[in-house]
Amino acid sequence: MPAPQRVVITGRVPNEAVVMLSAAGHEVESWDSEILVTREELLTRVAGADAILSLLTEKVDAELLDAAGPQLRVVSNVAVGYNNIDVPACRTRGIIATNTPGVLTDATADIAMALILMSTRRLAEGERVIRDQQPWQWGMFYMLGTSIQGRQLGIVGMGQIGAALARRARAFGMTIAYSNRSAIAPELAAELGCVRMEMDDLLATSDVVSLHCPYSPATHHLIGAAQLATMRSDSFLINTARGPVVDEAALADALATGEIAGAGLDVFENEPTIHPGLLTLDNAVLIPHLGSATVETRTAMATLAATNTLAVLRGEPAPTPIPA
Ligand code: GLV
């Protein structure tokens, strides 16, 4: 057994991960509250850490790494997205940074598919009618939505989650287009029956556009006023990636003026704050960052992060390092 190391967990995680780390003999400092740690407290807590298990709500930047100290060897993010981590700052300090790809693919693709159905079939709006006890009756023209069968789903960022959504959408009769920095493997393209398009063509021709790219300076406001204007007035935008990929103010305008038909959003630019313009719109479906929120998935994410931590502390390669 290696010498005990100090592992600091920045937020509450499923107990399975804490047990794994403690069972390996490490000194584990867990966080038992649902209330997020303050920055000030976090800077103090990480001092002397050999490993940090971080949540996407915590910024792991040069200041935090330096507050931990030069013995810090690994930062294991409990998320597939790692825009909260300054990866170059980790690299220059010789710290391994890891994420949790794969284990949340299905859960996130399920949520994207759910948002497509909620948006196109006006489900949140319908639910509000019932809960608000508004008068309603079945009618031939009452609360009509849009069919998705035979319609094109444009996937922006064809990684594992994009592909998992494509499989689901095909089962609902949709055709698939995608835009990505590089073409996907021919076998995968054949399996998904999808065509690659330039972003503008994808935006102009898709009935539903779903975002699955990572967030980075290169994808900040990837969807802004110009891109929303390129989309069709009967099309829908789905975002389960990261909020700042979309210019939320521009989206609120586009939804209010009918420039696009609707949007389904799981992520927001300044979580947990939502642009006030979105809150009053019936054609915006808004859910609170639930992409990976199942018991099974959150457990798998936390235990994969613990596995990464343990591997690095044993001097072995991390199973899922953040790609160079
Ligand atoms: C969740 O948002 C994740 O990136 O894992």
Short mmCIF file of C-alpha atoms and ligand atoms in Angstrom, two decimals:
data_model
loop_
_atom_site.label_atom_id
_atom_site.label_comp_id
_atom_site.label_asym_id
_atom_site.label_seq_id
_atom_site.Cartn_x
_atom_site.Cartn_y
_atom_site.Cartn_z
CA MET A 1 0.00 0.00 0.00
CA PRO A 2 1.44 3.43 -0.90
CA ALA A 3 2.09 5.99 1.84
CA PRO A 4 -1.15 7.80 2.79
CA GLN A 5 -1.71 10.90 0.75
CA ARG A 6 -4.06 13.79 1.38
CA VAL A 7 -7.05 13.81 -0.97
CA VAL A 8 -9.34 16.85 -0.91
CA ILE A 9 -12.83 16.50 -2.40
CA THR A 10 -14.20 19.95 -3.27
CA GLY A 11 -17.93 19.14 -3.05
CA ARG A 12 -20.34 16.40 -1.99
CA VAL A 13 -19.92 13.22 -4.06
CA PRO A 14 -21.48 9.73 -3.82
CA ASN A 15 -20.04 7.88 -0.84
CA GLU A 16 -18.70 5.02 -3.01
CA ALA A 17 -15.90 7.32 -4.17
CA VAL A 18 -15.01 8.42 -0.64
CA VAL A 19 -14.94 4.77 0.48
CA MET A 20 -12.62 3.80 -2.40
CA LEU A 21 -10.16 6.54 -1.52
CA SER A 22 -10.23 5.83 2.21
CA ALA A 23 -9.97 2.05 1.68
CA ALA A 24 -6.71 2.69 -0.17
CA GLY A 25 -5.41 4.21 3.05
CA HIS A 26 -5.52 7.86 2.04
CA GLU A 27 -6.42 10.74 4.28
CA VAL A 28 -9.64 11.91 2.65
CA GLU A 29 -11.16 15.29 3.31
CA SER A 30 -14.71 15.09 2.01
CA TRP A 31 -17.40 17.75 1.86
CA ASP A 32 -20.76 16.74 3.28
CA SER A 33 -22.91 19.76 2.47
CA GLU A 34 -24.99 20.35 -0.67
CA ILE A 35 -24.03 24.01 -0.28
CA LEU A 36 -21.02 24.76 -2.45
CA VAL A 37 -17.74 25.58 -0.78
CA THR A 38 -16.76 29.24 -0.96
CA ARG A 39 -13.64 30.13 -2.89
CA GLU A 40 -11.96 31.42 0.25
CA GLU A 41 -12.61 28.21 2.13
CA LEU A 42 -11.52 26.06 -0.78
CA LEU A 43 -8.19 27.87 -1.04
CA THR A 44 -7.58 27.02 2.61
CA ARG A 45 -8.85 23.42 2.39
CA VAL A 46 -6.61 22.40 -0.52
CA ALA A 47 -3.39 23.38 1.27
CA GLY A 48 -1.13 20.33 1.41
CA ALA A 49 -3.31 18.20 -0.92
CA ASP A 50 -1.65 15.49 -3.00
CA ALA A 51 -4.87 15.03 -4.97
CA ILE A 52 -7.97 17.13 -5.60
CA LEU A 53 -11.29 15.64 -6.68
CA SER A 54 -13.06 18.63 -8.20
CA LEU A 55 -16.63 19.33 -9.23
CA LEU A 56 -17.51 21.46 -12.28
CA THR A 57 -18.67 24.24 -9.97
CA GLU A 58 -15.10 24.84 -8.72
CA LYS A 59 -12.52 26.77 -10.71
CA VAL A 60 -9.20 24.93 -10.62
CA ASP A 61 -6.82 27.64 -11.74
CA ALA A 62 -3.20 28.62 -11.04
CA GLU A 63 -4.21 30.31 -7.77
CA LEU A 64 -5.85 27.12 -6.46
CA LEU A 65 -2.99 24.87 -7.63
CA ASP A 66 -0.50 27.12 -5.89
CA ALA A 67 -2.64 27.20 -2.75
CA ALA A 68 -2.46 23.38 -2.73
CA GLY A 69 1.33 23.39 -2.96
CA PRO A 70 4.07 21.72 -5.00
CA GLN A 71 3.23 18.20 -3.75
CA LEU A 72 -0.09 18.21 -5.69
CA ARG A 73 -0.01 15.40 -8.26
CA VAL A 74 -3.50 14.98 -9.64
CA VAL A 75 -6.72 16.90 -10.23
CA SER A 76 -9.61 14.55 -11.01
CA ASN A 77 -12.65 16.36 -12.33
CA VAL A 78 -16.00 14.70 -11.70
CA ALA A 79 -17.31 15.73 -15.13
CA VAL A 80 -16.54 15.12 -18.76
CA GLY A 81 -16.36 18.88 -19.45
CA TYR A 82 -13.24 20.44 -18.01
CA ASN A 83 -13.61 24.13 -18.78
CA ASN A 84 -13.41 24.73 -15.01
CA ILE A 85 -9.80 23.47 -15.04
CA ASP A 86 -6.81 25.42 -16.28
CA VAL A 87 -5.20 22.43 -17.98
CA PRO A 88 -2.03 24.27 -19.14
CA ALA A 89 -1.49 25.50 -15.56
CA CYS A 90 -1.69 21.87 -14.40
CA ARG A 91 0.73 20.74 -17.11
CA THR A 92 3.37 23.37 -16.33
CA ARG A 93 3.30 22.20 -12.70
CA GLY A 94 3.52 18.51 -13.67
CA ILE A 95 0.01 17.84 -12.33
CA ILE A 96 -2.09 15.20 -14.11
CA ALA A 97 -5.64 16.38 -14.87
CA THR A 98 -8.39 13.84 -15.55
CA ASN A 99 -12.09 13.87 -16.49
CA THR A 100 -14.91 11.31 -16.71
CA PRO A 101 -15.71 10.55 -20.37
CA GLY A 102 -17.97 7.65 -21.33
CA VAL A 103 -19.85 7.09 -18.08
CA LEU A 104 -22.27 9.97 -18.63
CA THR A 105 -22.79 9.55 -22.37
CA ASP A 106 -26.17 7.82 -22.20
CA ALA A 107 -27.61 9.98 -19.42
CA THR A 108 -26.71 13.19 -21.28
CA ALA A 109 -27.95 11.91 -24.63
CA ASP A 110 -31.23 10.94 -22.92
CA ILE A 111 -31.63 14.49 -21.64
CA ALA A 112 -30.88 15.96 -25.08
CA MET A 113 -33.52 13.67 -26.63
CA ALA A 114 -35.96 14.59 -23.87
CA LEU A 115 -35.39 18.30 -24.59
CA ILE A 116 -36.00 17.73 -28.31
CA LEU A 117 -39.36 16.10 -27.50
CA MET A 118 -40.24 18.66 -24.82
CA SER A 119 -39.51 21.55 -27.18
CA THR A 120 -41.10 20.24 -30.35
CA ARG A 121 -44.20 18.90 -28.53
CA ARG A 122 -44.57 21.85 -26.12
CA LEU A 123 -44.56 19.59 -23.07
CA ALA A 124 -43.37 22.10 -20.48
CA GLU A 125 -45.92 24.61 -21.71
CA GLY A 126 -48.65 21.96 -21.48
CA GLU A 127 -47.61 21.00 -17.99
CA ARG A 128 -47.76 24.63 -16.93
CA VAL A 129 -51.38 24.86 -18.14
CA ILE A 130 -52.38 21.98 -15.90
CA ARG A 131 -50.38 23.06 -12.87
CA ASP A 132 -51.57 26.66 -13.15
CA GLN A 133 -55.13 25.27 -13.37
CA GLN A 134 -55.77 27.17 -16.58
CA PRO A 135 -58.91 26.17 -18.48
CA TRP A 136 -58.28 23.72 -21.35
CA GLN A 137 -60.06 21.15 -23.45
CA TRP A 138 -59.03 18.74 -26.18
CA GLY A 139 -59.23 20.47 -29.53
CA MET A 140 -58.15 19.68 -33.06
CA PHE A 141 -55.93 22.73 -33.05
CA TYR A 142 -55.06 22.89 -29.37
CA MET A 143 -51.36 23.28 -28.52
CA LEU A 144 -50.06 21.74 -31.72
CA GLY A 145 -46.40 20.93 -31.90
CA THR A 146 -44.05 19.81 -34.65
CA SER A 147 -43.39 16.21 -35.71
CA ILE A 148 -39.77 15.14 -35.75
CA GLN A 149 -40.12 12.10 -38.04
CA GLY A 150 -38.25 12.69 -41.28
CA ARG A 151 -36.74 15.93 -39.93
CA GLN A 152 -33.03 16.72 -39.80
CA LEU A 153 -31.14 16.81 -36.52
CA GLY A 154 -27.93 18.86 -36.81
CA ILE A 155 -25.38 17.81 -34.22
CA VAL A 156 -22.64 20.32 -33.44
CA GLY A 157 -19.70 18.34 -32.02
CA MET A 158 -19.91 14.66 -32.90
CA GLY A 159 -18.19 13.02 -29.91
CA GLN A 160 -19.57 10.18 -27.82
CA ILE A 161 -22.61 12.12 -26.60
CA GLY A 162 -23.40 13.45 -30.08
CA ALA A 163 -23.26 9.92 -31.49
CA ALA A 164 -25.43 8.55 -28.67
CA LEU A 165 -28.02 11.25 -29.40
CA ALA A 166 -27.86 10.44 -33.12
CA ARG A 167 -28.74 6.78 -32.36
CA ARG A 168 -31.71 7.86 -30.27
CA ALA A 169 -32.91 10.41 -32.83
CA ARG A 170 -32.69 7.85 -35.64
CA ALA A 171 -34.98 5.59 -33.63
CA PHE A 172 -37.45 8.50 -33.67
CA GLY A 173 -37.17 8.74 -37.47
CA MET A 174 -34.86 11.75 -37.70
CA THR A 175 -32.05 12.10 -40.23
CA ILE A 176 -28.66 13.21 -38.96
CA ALA A 177 -26.19 15.87 -40.06
CA TYR A 178 -23.17 16.93 -38.06
CA SER A 179 -20.45 19.52 -37.97
CA ASN A 180 -17.15 18.75 -36.29
CA ARG A 181 -13.54 19.88 -36.49
CA SER A 182 -12.66 16.58 -38.13
CA ALA A 183 -14.67 13.94 -39.96
CA ILE A 184 -15.76 10.99 -37.84
CA ALA A 185 -14.67 7.43 -38.69
CA PRO A 186 -16.38 6.12 -41.85
CA GLU A 187 -17.80 3.11 -39.96
CA LEU A 188 -19.44 5.40 -37.40
CA ALA A 189 -20.76 7.71 -40.13
CA ALA A 190 -22.22 4.66 -41.89
CA GLU A 191 -23.78 3.35 -38.67
CA LEU A 192 -25.37 6.74 -37.93
CA GLY A 193 -26.21 7.38 -41.59
CA CYS A 194 -25.02 10.94 -41.08
CA VAL A 195 -23.58 13.59 -43.37
CA ARG A 196 -20.94 16.13 -42.42
CA MET A 197 -21.76 19.78 -43.12
CA GLU A 198 -20.14 23.15 -42.69
CA MET A 199 -21.60 24.85 -39.63
CA ASP A 200 -23.58 27.46 -41.62
CA ASP A 201 -25.13 24.81 -43.86
CA LEU A 202 -26.02 22.72 -40.85
CA LEU A 203 -27.67 25.71 -39.16
CA ALA A 204 -29.57 26.68 -42.30
CA THR A 205 -30.92 23.20 -43.07
CA SER A 206 -31.59 21.55 -39.70
CA ASP A 207 -35.00 21.33 -38.04
CA VAL A 208 -33.30 20.79 -34.68
CA VAL A 209 -29.73 21.85 -33.82
CA SER A 210 -28.18 20.17 -30.76
CA LEU A 211 -24.89 21.32 -29.22
CA HIS A 212 -22.34 18.76 -28.00
CA CYS A 213 -19.01 20.54 -28.33
CA PRO A 214 -16.70 21.27 -25.39
CA TYR A 215 -16.61 24.82 -24.07
CA SER A 216 -13.36 26.70 -24.62
CA PRO A 217 -12.40 30.20 -25.79
CA ALA A 218 -12.83 28.84 -29.34
CA THR A 219 -16.48 27.89 -28.72
CA HIS A 220 -17.47 30.93 -26.63
CA HIS A 221 -20.74 32.22 -28.14
CA LEU A 222 -20.39 29.79 -31.03
CA ILE A 223 -24.14 30.36 -31.39
CA GLY A 224 -24.78 34.11 -31.40
CA ALA A 225 -27.08 36.51 -33.22
CA ALA A 226 -25.61 35.74 -36.67
CA GLN A 227 -25.93 31.96 -36.24
CA LEU A 228 -29.48 32.26 -34.87
CA ALA A 229 -30.36 34.37 -37.91
CA THR A 230 -28.97 31.60 -40.12
CA MET A 231 -31.26 29.03 -38.47
CA ARG A 232 -34.74 28.55 -39.88
CA SER A 233 -37.71 30.22 -38.22
CA ASP A 234 -39.30 26.79 -37.63
CA SER A 235 -36.19 25.26 -36.06
CA PHE A 236 -35.22 24.43 -32.49
CA LEU A 237 -31.94 24.80 -30.57
CA ILE A 238 -30.96 22.30 -27.86
CA ASN A 239 -28.05 22.91 -25.47
CA THR A 240 -26.81 20.23 -23.06
CA ALA A 241 -23.12 21.16 -23.48
CA ARG A 242 -22.11 24.34 -21.65
CA GLY A 243 -24.09 27.57 -21.32
CA PRO A 244 -21.54 30.05 -22.71
CA VAL A 245 -21.44 28.19 -26.04
CA VAL A 246 -24.63 30.19 -26.66
CA ASP A 247 -25.04 33.96 -26.39
CA GLU A 248 -28.03 33.78 -24.06
CA ALA A 249 -29.17 37.37 -24.62
CA ALA A 250 -29.15 36.83 -28.40
CA LEU A 251 -31.08 33.58 -27.93
CA ALA A 252 -33.72 35.27 -25.76
CA ASP A 253 -34.18 37.85 -28.54
CA ALA A 254 -34.37 35.20 -31.27
CA LEU A 255 -37.00 33.25 -29.32
CA ALA A 256 -39.03 36.37 -28.50
CA THR A 257 -39.09 37.59 -32.11
CA GLY A 258 -39.74 34.18 -33.64
CA GLU A 259 -36.40 34.07 -35.41
CA ILE A 260 -36.29 30.43 -34.29
CA ALA A 261 -39.24 28.34 -33.06
CA GLY A 262 -37.95 27.15 -29.71
CA ALA A 263 -35.09 26.09 -27.50
CA GLY A 264 -34.44 23.38 -24.93
CA LEU A 265 -31.71 24.33 -22.47
CA ASP A 266 -30.07 22.30 -19.71
CA VAL A 267 -27.13 24.68 -19.28
CA PHE A 268 -26.85 28.46 -18.91
CA GLU A 269 -24.28 31.16 -19.31
CA ASN A 270 -24.11 32.19 -15.66
CA GLU A 271 -25.50 29.26 -13.69
CA PRO A 272 -27.57 29.30 -11.59
CA THR A 273 -28.72 32.68 -12.93
CA ILE A 274 -30.88 32.57 -16.05
CA HIS A 275 -31.26 35.44 -18.49
CA PRO A 276 -34.55 37.11 -17.43
CA GLY A 277 -35.67 37.28 -21.06
CA LEU A 278 -35.85 33.47 -21.21
CA LEU A 279 -37.95 33.06 -18.08
CA THR A 280 -41.14 34.46 -19.55
CA LEU A 281 -41.01 32.68 -22.91
CA ASP A 282 -43.24 29.65 -23.52
CA ASN A 283 -40.99 28.48 -26.36
CA ALA A 284 -37.97 28.10 -24.05
CA VAL A 285 -37.79 24.80 -22.12
CA LEU A 286 -35.47 25.35 -19.16
CA ILE A 287 -34.10 22.61 -16.88
CA PRO A 288 -31.40 22.98 -14.20
CA HIS A 289 -28.22 21.27 -15.56
CA LEU A 290 -29.51 17.70 -15.20
CA GLY A 291 -27.55 16.06 -18.06
CA SER A 292 -25.75 13.51 -15.91
CA ALA A 293 -28.16 13.61 -12.97
CA THR A 294 -29.02 9.97 -12.33
CA VAL A 295 -27.93 8.04 -9.24
CA GLU A 296 -26.14 5.49 -11.43
CA THR A 297 -24.35 8.06 -13.57
CA ARG A 298 -23.23 10.32 -10.73
CA THR A 299 -21.91 7.26 -8.89
CA ALA A 300 -20.02 6.11 -11.99
CA MET A 301 -18.57 9.62 -12.49
CA ALA A 302 -17.36 9.91 -8.88
CA THR A 303 -15.89 6.40 -8.81
CA LEU A 304 -14.11 6.97 -12.13
CA ALA A 305 -12.63 10.17 -10.69
CA ALA A 306 -11.52 8.19 -7.62
CA THR A 307 -10.00 5.50 -9.87
CA ASN A 308 -8.04 8.20 -11.71
CA THR A 309 -6.83 9.67 -8.42
CA LEU A 310 -5.76 6.30 -7.03
CA ALA A 311 -3.88 5.38 -10.21
CA VAL A 312 -1.83 8.58 -10.19
CA LEU A 313 -1.12 8.32 -6.46
CA ARG A 314 0.18 4.78 -7.10
CA GLY A 315 2.45 6.17 -9.81
CA GLU A 316 0.42 4.59 -12.62
CA PRO A 317 -1.12 6.24 -15.69
CA ALA A 318 -4.60 7.68 -15.14
CA PRO A 319 -7.28 5.71 -17.05
CA THR A 320 -8.95 8.85 -18.43
CA PRO A 321 -6.52 11.79 -18.55
CA ILE A 322 -7.71 14.99 -20.17
CA PRO A 323 -6.54 14.70 -23.78
CA ALA A 324 -3.50 16.78 -24.76
C1 GLV B 1 -21.51 17.74 -16.87
O1 GLV B 1 -21.97 18.78 -17.20
C2 GLV B 1 -20.22 17.24 -17.31
O2 GLV B 1 -19.49 17.92 -18.05
O3 GLV B 1 -19.88 16.13 -16.90
#
